[in-house]
Amino acid sequence: MKLRANLVIGGALFALAILVGLLAPWLAHTDPVLDANLMNAEEPPSWTWWFGTDGQGRDIYSRVVYGARISLTVGIVSQLINSVIGVALGLSAGYFGGWWDDVVNALTNLMLAIPSLIFALAIMAVLGPGLTSLLIALGLTNWSFTCRIARASALSLRSQGYVQAATVLGYGDFRIMFTQLLPNMLGPLIVIGTLGMGSAVLSEAALSFLGLGVRPPFPSWGSMLSEARDQITTAPWLSVFPGLAIFLTVLGLNLLGDGLRDSLDPQSRSRRT
Amino acid sequence: MTAAPLLEVEDLRIDLDDGARRVAAAEGVSFRISRGETFGLVGESGCGKSITALSLIGLLRPPLSIGSGVIRFEGREIQHLSAAAQRDLRGNRIAMIFQEPMTALNPVSPVGRQIAEMFVLHKGKSWREANQLAVEALASVRVPAPERRVHDYPHQLSGGMRQRVMIAIALACGPDLLIADEPTTALDVTVQAEIIELMRNLCAERGTAILMISHDLGLVANVCRRVAVMYAGRIVEERGSADIFRAPAHPYTQGLVDSLPRLGSRAALGRTRLKEIAGVVPAITSFPDGCRFNPRCAQASDICRTNAPTADFLEAGGLVRCHHHA
Ligand SMILES: Nc1ncnc2c1ncn2[C@@H]1O[C@H](COP(=O)(O)OP(=O)(O)O)[C@@H](O)[C@H]1O
Ligand code: SF4
Ligand SMILES: [Mg+2]
């Protein structure tokens, strides 16, 4: 795999976000929720308060650091749910074809016709706000691209010699799907999964911004933006830093996705030539 | 009392359903293979050899299907077995290797794992045992340094090595019948001989019967005790391979024999051109009436154009389908 700029920068940004989330208790200066002190409310960024403080005197830096946990958990877990659903449906539809393929296709088209954020919003409205509802809502609404790719790959791989050879050797349907098809479509699935994680981080921010996501006082980047809305002119650091965190994470994931796509593209793989 | 043959094909007809109508892609195909026997199926490309092979393991897929006839493996009719029972035959009792060693292996899985999978799938071995057996299987097909080679991916192996791996996979479970469909057509001539030799020796050691399919009569006659010649979906001649070479009875077989270079002949020395059979195999949808070989046959007479020849059993054993056979 050739190292490319987008792969390296994207990977580094994503790794940084993960590290920050993992090491939050050591990196944060104060407790993100409890250490409120009205004596130092709305302090601008300084040596003491790197990213400034909010209206309740909480350290924005510490809240951004802890916010990484929620944003990344939502991004990763909900995309995993999407990937599992999309692969299960798309792979089986492409492999079996027939009426099952029609059903999956109809379902996919339905999902594509409804904007996923609107769909997630509807689910959140039913389930109520909170982390679990977020994971469910975002995990159930963004699998259609994964499904499309898995289905198309299964369709084209199905006629490969090694898939037919496996049938001849007595492999059952599920063994064929898991050993012959899935490993050969992993590249595009990883790419779409990485890009999907980025959009899930954004969706989390959007839903939390609308007050449907993680409940205050727990910090997520989206909920911080939401709370900062009224002070955007008086205390812009309240929205700049969580916004920057979202921007860098999503940028990182998109670059990583693009980089992986370039590197996993069979045409550019040097060992094939 | 004679034991039932290992494989028995009786009056097999394979239908091709092109949406509008059903045509026979193969018909009246009958042959038997005993335990440990080597049997060859020869004919030009498009004669119906591969679809016959697929029908034997229950793998004809639409638009092709078995129209009529019986296929018995150890006396059991394959068509009437459950899907699970058919699957258990495949790879375990009847194995098959193909022409393309380049594409028949999964590119993202180490070859050792692909061999081991057979032991896990059909013999209920643990992965640990299976991996060990895979090394032995690779050693048995004379792949050097098998304990290292099991970790290789297919793209790291040459065509010949890949076909060895395919043979290791096919013979892993000790099948009773190995179907080899053009197993060496895609390989270099020098490698071909090695692979054929290996396959023949391994099967002879283990008592595995071979159904060898090829367009190359010389190759098949070399490996097999008996040979059936197929033309346009019908078996036109079936005899011992020495006989068929010495005195081909059917004009088509004659043509195949004449198109082979003979050791020491002028053609083999490159001085004269080899004789070829003029014309091509007709498409399934436009098989001629009567004997299907008649447009290409020098001996064709009026009856050949109207009546399909029936089987004549030869005194020396074997059969031929031709109105004017030798
Ligand atoms: N899936 C298929 N659909 C339609 N026709 C087929 C299919 N497979 C094979 N055929 C036709 O059946 C005939 C026999 O094919 P095949 O058994 O592959 O020939 P051989 O192996 O002798 O070269 C050919 O005319 C081929 O075009
Ligand atoms: S039956 Fe007639 S056309 Fe057919 S092979 Fe014999 S002589 Fe030729
Ligand atoms: Mg063929």
XYZ file of C-alpha atoms and ligand atoms in Angstrom:
635
model
C 0.000 0.000 0.000
C 1.533 3.242 -1.131
C 1.543 6.046 1.402
C -0.323 9.073 0.152
C -0.682 12.524 1.656
C -4.427 12.197 2.171
C -4.010 8.802 3.774
C -1.308 10.037 6.145
C -2.964 13.322 7.125
C -6.419 11.754 7.397
C -5.079 8.827 9.415
C -3.169 11.166 11.707
C -6.204 13.383 12.354
C -8.432 10.406 13.064
C -5.811 8.767 15.279
C -5.418 12.063 17.150
C -9.171 12.257 17.755
C -9.223 8.659 19.009
C -6.234 9.264 21.296
C -7.807 12.403 22.717
C -10.996 10.478 23.419
C -9.148 7.576 25.042
C -6.836 9.756 27.117
C -9.481 12.337 28.030
C -9.160 11.870 31.833
C -5.418 12.586 31.613
C -5.586 15.341 29.020
C -8.434 17.341 30.529
C -7.560 20.029 33.025
C -10.829 19.948 34.895
C -13.940 17.847 35.136
C -16.041 18.774 32.087
C -19.332 18.840 34.015
C -18.696 19.375 37.684
C -15.997 22.037 37.659
C -18.276 24.939 37.026
C -17.296 28.205 38.693
C -19.156 31.355 37.982
C -16.132 33.377 39.199
C -14.388 32.662 35.890
C -17.354 32.595 33.524
C -16.786 33.454 29.854
C -13.040 33.881 30.114
C -11.426 34.197 26.646
C -8.667 31.724 25.692
C -5.516 32.224 27.766
C -2.644 30.240 29.256
C -4.898 29.119 32.081
C -7.967 28.487 29.952
C -6.600 27.248 26.612
C -9.949 27.371 24.829
C -11.605 29.823 27.243
C -14.537 29.104 29.547
C -18.294 29.083 29.094
C -21.073 30.966 30.840
C -20.863 28.630 33.843
C -17.095 28.897 34.061
C -16.430 25.395 32.705
C -13.161 24.841 30.875
C -13.941 24.560 27.137
C -10.694 22.687 26.445
C -11.652 19.956 28.903
C -15.168 19.785 27.506
C -13.889 19.485 23.918
C -11.530 16.716 25.035
C -14.342 14.782 26.718
C -16.649 15.575 23.822
C -14.400 13.487 21.575
C -15.602 10.413 23.466
C -19.234 10.931 22.623
C -18.696 12.138 19.044
C -16.395 9.253 18.196
C -18.492 6.642 19.973
C -21.500 7.761 17.983
C -19.483 7.923 14.771
C -17.870 4.517 15.125
C -20.682 2.522 16.701
C -23.459 3.839 14.494
C -21.376 3.261 11.369
C -20.619 -0.284 12.543
C -24.343 -0.917 12.864
C -24.853 0.548 9.397
C -22.068 -1.575 7.944
C -23.412 -4.788 9.435
C -26.934 -4.078 8.178
C -25.757 -2.885 4.758
C -23.389 -5.810 4.221
C -25.849 -8.421 5.429
C -28.587 -7.124 3.142
C -26.459 -6.191 0.129
C -24.253 -9.290 0.136
C -27.159 -11.701 0.433
C -29.215 -9.790 -2.136
C -26.395 -9.810 -4.679
C -25.571 -13.451 -4.033
C -29.066 -14.938 -3.930
C -30.773 -12.569 -6.353
C -34.445 -13.288 -7.034
C -37.240 -11.993 -4.805
C -34.889 -11.284 -1.913
C -32.889 -8.975 -4.152
C -36.106 -7.173 -5.124
C -37.064 -6.721 -1.479
C -33.635 -5.383 -0.514
C -33.585 -3.104 -3.540
C -36.952 -1.641 -2.686
C -35.849 -1.091 0.905
C -32.620 0.565 -0.222
C -34.433 2.863 -2.610
C -36.812 3.819 0.172
C -33.889 4.661 2.444
C -32.218 6.666 -0.298
C -35.404 8.623 -0.953
C -35.693 9.825 2.639
C -32.856 12.093 3.781
C -31.175 10.064 6.497
C -30.970 12.965 8.917
C -34.730 13.516 8.667
C -35.281 9.815 9.224
C -32.932 9.844 12.203
C -34.766 12.883 13.536
C -38.053 10.997 13.348
C -36.581 8.039 15.191
C -35.105 10.340 17.843
C -38.493 11.955 18.254
C -39.956 8.553 19.073
C -37.095 7.247 21.232
C -36.342 10.530 22.993
C -32.911 12.126 23.332
C -29.867 10.309 24.699
C -26.808 8.407 23.593
C -28.548 5.057 23.019
C -31.268 6.613 20.885
C -28.589 8.454 18.916
C -26.761 5.216 18.187
C -29.954 3.489 17.122
C -31.235 6.403 15.050
C -27.976 6.958 13.184
C -27.184 3.243 12.991
C -30.451 2.402 11.253
C -30.550 5.185 8.711
C -27.306 5.280 6.794
C -26.711 1.778 5.441
C -28.012 2.244 1.916
C -24.669 3.097 0.293
C -22.946 0.207 2.045
C -25.771 -2.038 0.896
C -25.486 -0.832 -2.691
C -21.761 -1.441 -2.776
C -21.991 -4.850 -1.137
C -24.712 -5.880 -3.560
C -22.861 -4.667 -6.646
C -19.655 -6.365 -5.489
C -21.456 -9.622 -4.747
C -23.067 -9.539 -8.177
C -19.767 -9.118 -9.959
C -17.806 -11.486 -7.716
C -20.430 -14.216 -8.018
C -19.198 -15.144 -11.486
C -15.537 -15.274 -10.466
C -13.768 -18.585 -10.951
C -13.031 -19.025 -7.267
C -16.664 -18.586 -6.302
C -17.688 -21.246 -8.786
C -14.806 -23.429 -7.671
C -16.050 -23.129 -4.090
C -19.505 -24.290 -5.164
C -17.943 -27.252 -6.916
C -15.955 -28.071 -3.776
C -19.148 -28.291 -1.740
C -19.099 -24.934 0.055
C -22.535 -23.886 1.317
C -24.044 -20.482 0.561
C -22.965 -18.871 3.804
C -19.448 -20.222 3.609
C -19.176 -18.816 0.101
C -20.459 -15.430 1.201
C -18.070 -15.235 4.143
C -14.925 -16.756 2.673
C -15.116 -15.941 -1.035
C -17.216 -12.802 -1.382
C -16.839 -10.705 1.765
C -13.014 -10.647 1.919
C -12.892 -9.616 -1.721
C -15.149 -6.600 -1.233
C -13.590 -5.389 2.003
C -11.672 -2.555 0.326
C -14.658 -0.509 -0.883
C -16.570 -1.355 2.307
C -13.806 0.075 4.473
C -13.744 3.218 2.355
C -17.488 3.748 2.568
C -17.403 2.913 6.293
C -14.752 5.554 6.949
C -16.667 8.189 5.016
C -19.854 7.106 6.806
C -18.182 7.636 10.174
C -17.471 11.207 9.166
C -21.065 11.838 8.244
C -22.232 10.185 11.492
C -20.043 12.594 13.492
C -21.705 15.454 11.604
C -25.165 14.002 12.123
C -24.509 13.654 15.836
C -23.511 17.292 15.931
C -26.617 18.277 14.006
C -28.988 16.263 16.182
C -27.334 17.460 19.389
C -27.435 21.009 18.067
C -31.180 20.585 17.639
C -31.340 19.415 21.233
C -32.153 15.815 20.299
C -28.746 14.342 20.925
C -26.782 13.924 24.073
C -28.378 15.689 26.981
C -26.574 18.519 28.719
C -24.586 18.840 30.861
C -22.597 16.024 29.244
C -20.451 17.514 26.534
C -20.669 16.504 22.931
C -19.353 18.779 20.238
C -22.823 19.254 18.849
C -24.442 20.051 22.168
C -21.634 22.505 22.960
C -22.343 24.315 19.708
C -25.976 24.369 20.578
C -25.332 25.941 23.960
C -22.903 28.439 22.427
C -25.422 29.716 19.909
C -26.566 32.737 21.936
C -23.056 33.917 22.767
C -21.642 33.595 19.274
C -20.843 37.337 19.123
C -19.871 37.878 22.757
C -17.892 34.668 23.329
C -17.046 33.187 19.892
C -14.527 30.711 21.437
C -17.504 28.760 22.766
C -18.431 27.721 19.237
C -15.063 27.987 17.476
C -13.333 25.163 19.363
C -16.043 22.485 19.256
C -16.634 23.508 15.636
C -12.944 23.105 14.884
C -12.966 19.675 16.555
C -15.865 18.557 14.370
C -14.240 20.030 11.287
C -10.875 18.356 11.859
C -12.366 14.970 12.717
C -14.681 14.901 9.722
C -11.919 16.225 7.469
C -9.614 13.514 8.795
C -12.159 10.782 8.150
C -12.874 12.020 4.638
C -9.192 12.260 3.764
C -8.640 8.813 5.247
C -11.536 7.433 3.208
C -10.200 8.967 0.008
C -6.679 7.795 0.756
C -7.896 4.264 1.426
C -9.883 4.292 -1.772
C -6.794 5.243 -3.765
C -4.626 2.683 -2.018
C -7.120 -0.160 -2.130
C -7.946 0.393 -5.782
C -6.770 -2.808 -7.451
C -5.492 -0.918 -10.478
C -3.025 1.040 -8.395
C -1.873 -1.881 -6.271
C 1.697 -2.441 -7.234
C 1.763 -6.156 -6.406
C -0.827 -6.863 -9.096
C 1.293 -5.590 -11.920
C -22.518 -60.445 -9.301
C -20.717 -57.342 -10.407
C -20.383 -54.316 -8.179
C -22.258 -51.215 -9.296
C -20.013 -48.883 -11.257
C -18.847 -45.760 -9.472
C -20.547 -43.446 -11.925
C -23.247 -44.338 -14.355
C -24.725 -41.917 -16.857
C -27.711 -43.178 -18.808
C -29.280 -41.418 -21.747
C -28.588 -37.980 -20.335
C -30.188 -35.029 -22.055
C -29.235 -31.472 -21.153
C -31.740 -28.788 -22.079
C -30.939 -25.235 -22.964
C -33.910 -22.972 -22.370
C -33.356 -19.789 -24.352
C -36.653 -18.286 -23.257
C -38.557 -19.127 -26.411
C -37.862 -22.839 -26.633
C -35.973 -25.764 -25.229
C -33.170 -27.253 -27.262
C -30.980 -30.197 -26.350
C -27.421 -29.031 -25.696
C -26.507 -32.674 -25.178
C -28.515 -35.851 -25.648
C -28.238 -39.600 -25.483
C -25.096 -39.308 -23.396
C -24.306 -42.591 -21.653
C -21.121 -43.870 -20.087
C -19.859 -45.672 -17.013
C -16.802 -45.204 -14.907
C -15.674 -47.934 -12.512
C -13.755 -47.421 -9.304
C -10.215 -46.291 -9.961
C -10.773 -46.175 -13.706
C -9.511 -43.418 -15.975
C -12.049 -42.255 -18.503
C -11.646 -39.505 -21.067
C -14.117 -37.195 -22.753
C -12.788 -35.576 -25.905
C -14.123 -33.138 -28.448
C -13.607 -29.695 -29.882
C -14.528 -26.651 -27.872
C -18.293 -26.217 -27.614
C -19.129 -29.915 -27.944
C -20.784 -30.058 -24.524
C -18.033 -31.573 -22.396
C -18.121 -29.022 -19.598
C -21.887 -28.961 -19.272
C -21.856 -32.757 -19.087
C -19.322 -32.522 -16.244
C -21.411 -29.930 -14.418
C -24.507 -32.065 -14.696
C -22.649 -34.894 -12.948
C -22.204 -32.812 -9.811
C -25.623 -31.228 -9.896
C -24.350 -27.805 -10.858
C -26.122 -27.009 -14.090
C -27.680 -23.595 -13.680
C -30.359 -21.948 -15.807
C -30.652 -21.656 -18.748
C -29.219 -25.183 -18.664
C -30.936 -28.071 -16.919
C -31.090 -31.844 -16.981
C -33.886 -32.709 -19.398
C -33.965 -36.454 -18.912
C -31.770 -39.402 -18.146
C -30.207 -40.798 -15.019
C -26.941 -40.087 -13.269
C -26.002 -42.575 -10.583
C -23.084 -42.241 -8.241
C -22.502 -45.481 -6.333
C -25.963 -46.529 -7.394
C -27.688 -43.420 -6.005
C -29.407 -41.052 -8.402
C -27.731 -37.706 -7.993
C -30.677 -35.637 -9.223
C -32.869 -36.952 -6.453
C -30.503 -36.227 -3.598
C -31.268 -33.300 -1.319
C -29.279 -30.112 -1.828
C -27.318 -30.877 1.353
C -26.524 -34.423 0.233
C -25.377 -33.130 -3.155
C -23.182 -30.569 -1.454
C -21.667 -33.283 0.677
C -20.761 -35.273 -2.444
C -19.086 -32.278 -4.024
C -15.516 -31.795 -2.960
C -15.743 -34.789 -0.653
C -16.553 -37.749 -2.931
C -16.482 -36.055 -6.344
C -13.894 -33.332 -6.840
C -13.242 -31.175 -9.833
C -10.395 -29.084 -11.160
C -10.689 -26.509 -13.882
C -8.831 -24.981 -16.718
C -8.031 -21.664 -15.065
C -5.688 -22.074 -12.145
C -5.343 -18.288 -12.253
C -8.889 -17.579 -11.198
C -9.986 -20.704 -9.350
C -8.204 -19.686 -6.150
C -9.448 -16.948 -3.852
C -6.965 -14.068 -4.296
C -7.228 -12.760 -0.732
C -6.832 -16.053 1.122
C -3.539 -17.903 1.721
C -3.453 -21.171 -0.217
C -2.941 -23.216 2.948
C -6.165 -21.884 4.339
C -8.003 -22.781 1.159
C -6.748 -26.361 1.407
C -7.487 -26.529 5.137
C -11.040 -25.323 4.556
C -11.772 -28.652 2.826
C -10.876 -30.627 5.943
C -12.953 -28.322 8.116
C -15.889 -28.406 5.733
C -16.040 -32.086 4.849
C -14.130 -33.909 7.568
C -15.137 -31.884 10.596
C -11.518 -31.185 11.556
C -10.490 -28.329 13.788
C -8.598 -25.509 12.078
C -5.487 -26.590 13.935
C -5.573 -30.123 12.564
C -6.723 -28.876 9.171
C -3.761 -26.514 8.845
C -1.425 -29.391 9.611
C -3.145 -31.572 7.023
C -2.894 -28.728 4.511
C 0.894 -28.768 4.793
C 0.868 -32.511 4.134
C -1.496 -32.072 1.194
C 0.786 -29.446 -0.302
C 3.764 -31.741 0.186
C 1.917 -34.555 -1.582
C 1.574 -32.462 -4.741
C 5.338 -31.876 -4.584
C 5.313 -28.222 -3.735
C 8.722 -27.454 -2.264
C 8.869 -26.050 1.279
C 5.151 -26.628 1.894
C 5.274 -25.364 5.484
C 6.263 -21.957 4.129
C 4.172 -22.094 0.970
C 0.900 -22.534 2.875
C 1.162 -18.872 3.833
C 1.503 -17.703 0.231
C -1.285 -15.968 -1.629
C -2.206 -17.244 -5.098
C -0.579 -14.288 -6.851
C 2.769 -15.335 -5.394
C 2.610 -18.685 -7.196
C 3.240 -19.620 -10.818
C 0.490 -21.134 -12.957
C 1.877 -24.625 -12.483
C 2.119 -24.185 -8.706
C -1.439 -22.924 -8.568
C -2.670 -25.939 -10.453
C -0.778 -28.109 -7.966
C -2.605 -26.306 -5.188
C -5.903 -26.926 -6.992
C -5.053 -30.616 -7.189
C -4.197 -30.609 -3.475
C -7.566 -29.014 -2.715
C -9.429 -31.403 -5.006
C -7.768 -34.509 -3.588
C -7.757 -33.280 0.030
C -10.743 -35.315 1.130
C -9.749 -38.432 -0.815
C -12.569 -38.287 -3.385
C -13.627 -41.375 -5.371
C -13.854 -39.427 -8.596
C -11.788 -36.537 -9.882
C -13.241 -34.592 -12.782
C -10.475 -32.694 -14.568
C -11.912 -30.244 -17.100
C -9.100 -29.089 -19.397
C -6.764 -29.097 -16.384
C -3.664 -28.039 -18.277
C -4.937 -26.076 -21.247
C -3.872 -22.773 -19.738
C -0.375 -23.992 -18.839
C 2.967 -24.137 -20.638
C 3.614 -27.359 -22.477
C 6.460 -28.391 -20.187
C 4.384 -27.749 -17.095
C 1.425 -29.595 -18.630
C 3.264 -32.891 -18.684
C 4.333 -32.558 -15.044
C 0.838 -31.731 -13.870
C -0.740 -34.589 -15.791
C 1.863 -36.994 -14.466
C 1.284 -35.794 -10.914
C -2.466 -36.079 -11.206
C -2.284 -39.528 -12.692
C 0.144 -40.836 -10.078
C -1.747 -39.424 -7.121
C -5.040 -40.829 -8.359
C -3.499 -44.215 -9.092
C -2.000 -44.367 -5.574
C -5.299 -43.523 -3.956
C -7.596 -45.445 -6.263
C -9.333 -42.271 -7.375
C -11.151 -42.575 -10.684
C -10.503 -39.804 -13.209
C -12.873 -38.258 -15.696
C -10.508 -36.320 -17.881
C -11.985 -33.755 -20.216
C -10.000 -32.188 -23.015
C -10.029 -31.098 -26.618
C -6.665 -32.872 -26.919
C -7.153 -36.509 -27.883
C -3.455 -37.245 -27.492
C -3.432 -36.031 -23.905
C -6.567 -37.922 -22.953
C -5.538 -41.149 -24.632
C -2.250 -40.936 -22.779
C -3.936 -40.698 -19.371
C -7.114 -42.698 -19.835
C -7.898 -46.344 -20.385
C -11.119 -45.582 -22.214
C -12.142 -42.568 -24.232
C -15.484 -41.172 -25.356
C -15.478 -38.727 -28.245
C -18.183 -36.115 -28.137
C -19.481 -34.088 -31.031
C -22.247 -31.485 -30.888
C -23.745 -32.873 -27.701
C -23.597 -36.545 -28.629
C -21.058 -39.254 -27.947
C -19.993 -40.457 -31.369
C -17.439 -43.076 -30.387
C -16.366 -44.772 -27.182
C -13.494 -47.244 -27.027
C -10.283 -48.263 -25.396
C -7.785 -45.497 -25.950
C -5.214 -47.687 -27.706
C -7.870 -48.874 -30.184
C -9.168 -45.441 -30.868
C -5.703 -44.262 -31.767
C -4.815 -47.236 -33.899
C -8.096 -47.522 -35.762
C -10.520 -44.657 -35.216
C -13.963 -45.782 -36.374
C -15.827 -42.497 -36.635
C -14.846 -39.926 -39.279
C -14.751 -37.237 -36.580
C -12.386 -39.278 -34.432
C -10.375 -39.937 -37.543
C -10.119 -36.191 -38.025
C -9.002 -35.684 -34.436
C -6.332 -38.367 -34.766
C -5.100 -36.939 -38.065
C -4.775 -33.495 -36.547
C -2.317 -34.771 -33.926
C 1.400 -34.552 -34.584
C 2.955 -38.034 -34.527
C 6.393 -38.698 -33.259
C 8.782 -38.868 -36.207
C 6.153 -37.902 -38.734
C 6.781 -35.145 -41.238
C 4.220 -32.952 -39.548
C 5.925 -33.301 -36.167
C 9.141 -32.220 -37.824
C 7.324 -29.198 -39.205
C 7.613 -30.236 -42.857
C 3.939 -30.650 -43.620
C 0.918 -28.972 -42.186
C -1.211 -30.942 -39.777
C -4.593 -31.870 -41.152
C -7.409 -29.965 -39.572
C -11.092 -30.757 -39.617
C -12.658 -28.152 -41.863
C -15.510 -26.090 -40.443
C -16.658 -25.463 -36.872
C -18.903 -27.095 -34.288
C -22.464 -25.917 -34.990
C -24.275 -23.831 -32.383
C -26.811 -25.639 -30.232
C -29.695 -23.830 -31.879
C -28.625 -24.794 -35.376
C -27.670 -28.447 -35.100
C -28.129 -30.033 -38.532
C -30.638 -32.867 -39.045
C -29.428 -36.427 -39.200
C -25.834 -36.919 -38.179
C -24.677 -33.636 -36.709
C -21.249 -34.079 -38.236
C -22.567 -34.337 -41.804
C -21.711 -30.773 -42.989
C -18.073 -31.425 -42.140
C -17.857 -35.081 -43.080
C -16.185 -36.283 -46.282
C -18.076 -39.608 -46.170
C -21.513 -38.070 -45.725
C -24.276 -39.568 -47.861
C -28.011 -38.882 -48.123
C -28.977 -40.950 -45.104
C -26.538 -38.951 -42.985
C -28.507 -35.800 -43.696
C -31.831 -37.226 -42.578
C -31.276 -39.986 -40.025
C -29.253 -39.740 -36.863
C -27.018 -42.818 -36.658
C -27.659 -45.217 -33.766
C -25.001 -46.892 -31.694
C -23.140 -49.784 -33.295
C -21.346 -51.996 -30.824
C -17.976 -53.037 -32.120
C -16.693 -56.579 -31.849
C -13.507 -55.471 -30.203
C -15.578 -53.597 -27.596
C -16.818 -50.049 -27.590
C -19.371 -48.318 -29.749
C -19.609 -45.901 -32.623
C -22.447 -43.781 -34.047
C -21.966 -43.496 -37.803
C -23.783 -44.881 -40.823
C -20.560 -45.597 -42.661
C -18.071 -46.254 -39.909
C -14.841 -48.087 -40.489
N -24.656 -21.005 -19.366
C -24.854 -21.272 -20.669
N -25.839 -20.663 -21.348
C -26.055 -20.928 -22.654
N -25.341 -21.783 -23.371
C -24.334 -22.416 -22.761
C -24.037 -22.198 -21.379
N -22.980 -22.968 -21.044
C -22.632 -23.615 -22.163
N -23.439 -23.307 -23.184
C -23.380 -23.840 -24.552
O -23.361 -25.241 -24.460
C -22.480 -25.770 -25.426
C -21.492 -26.701 -24.775
O -20.665 -25.931 -23.931
P -19.472 -26.588 -23.117
O -19.971 -27.763 -22.383
O -18.857 -25.505 -22.312
O -18.479 -27.034 -24.260
P -17.027 -27.664 -24.100
O -16.719 -27.779 -22.669
O -17.114 -28.971 -24.793
O -16.106 -26.738 -24.813
C -21.809 -24.600 -26.122
O -22.447 -24.415 -27.373
C -22.083 -23.437 -25.235
O -22.243 -22.276 -25.993
S -23.027 -40.687 -40.110
Fe -22.489 -39.921 -42.078
S -22.068 -37.781 -41.738
Fe -22.083 -38.747 -39.779
S -19.985 -39.233 -39.449
Fe -20.872 -41.021 -40.297
S -20.503 -40.784 -42.458
Fe -20.138 -38.800 -41.580
Mg -15.201 -26.757 -21.598
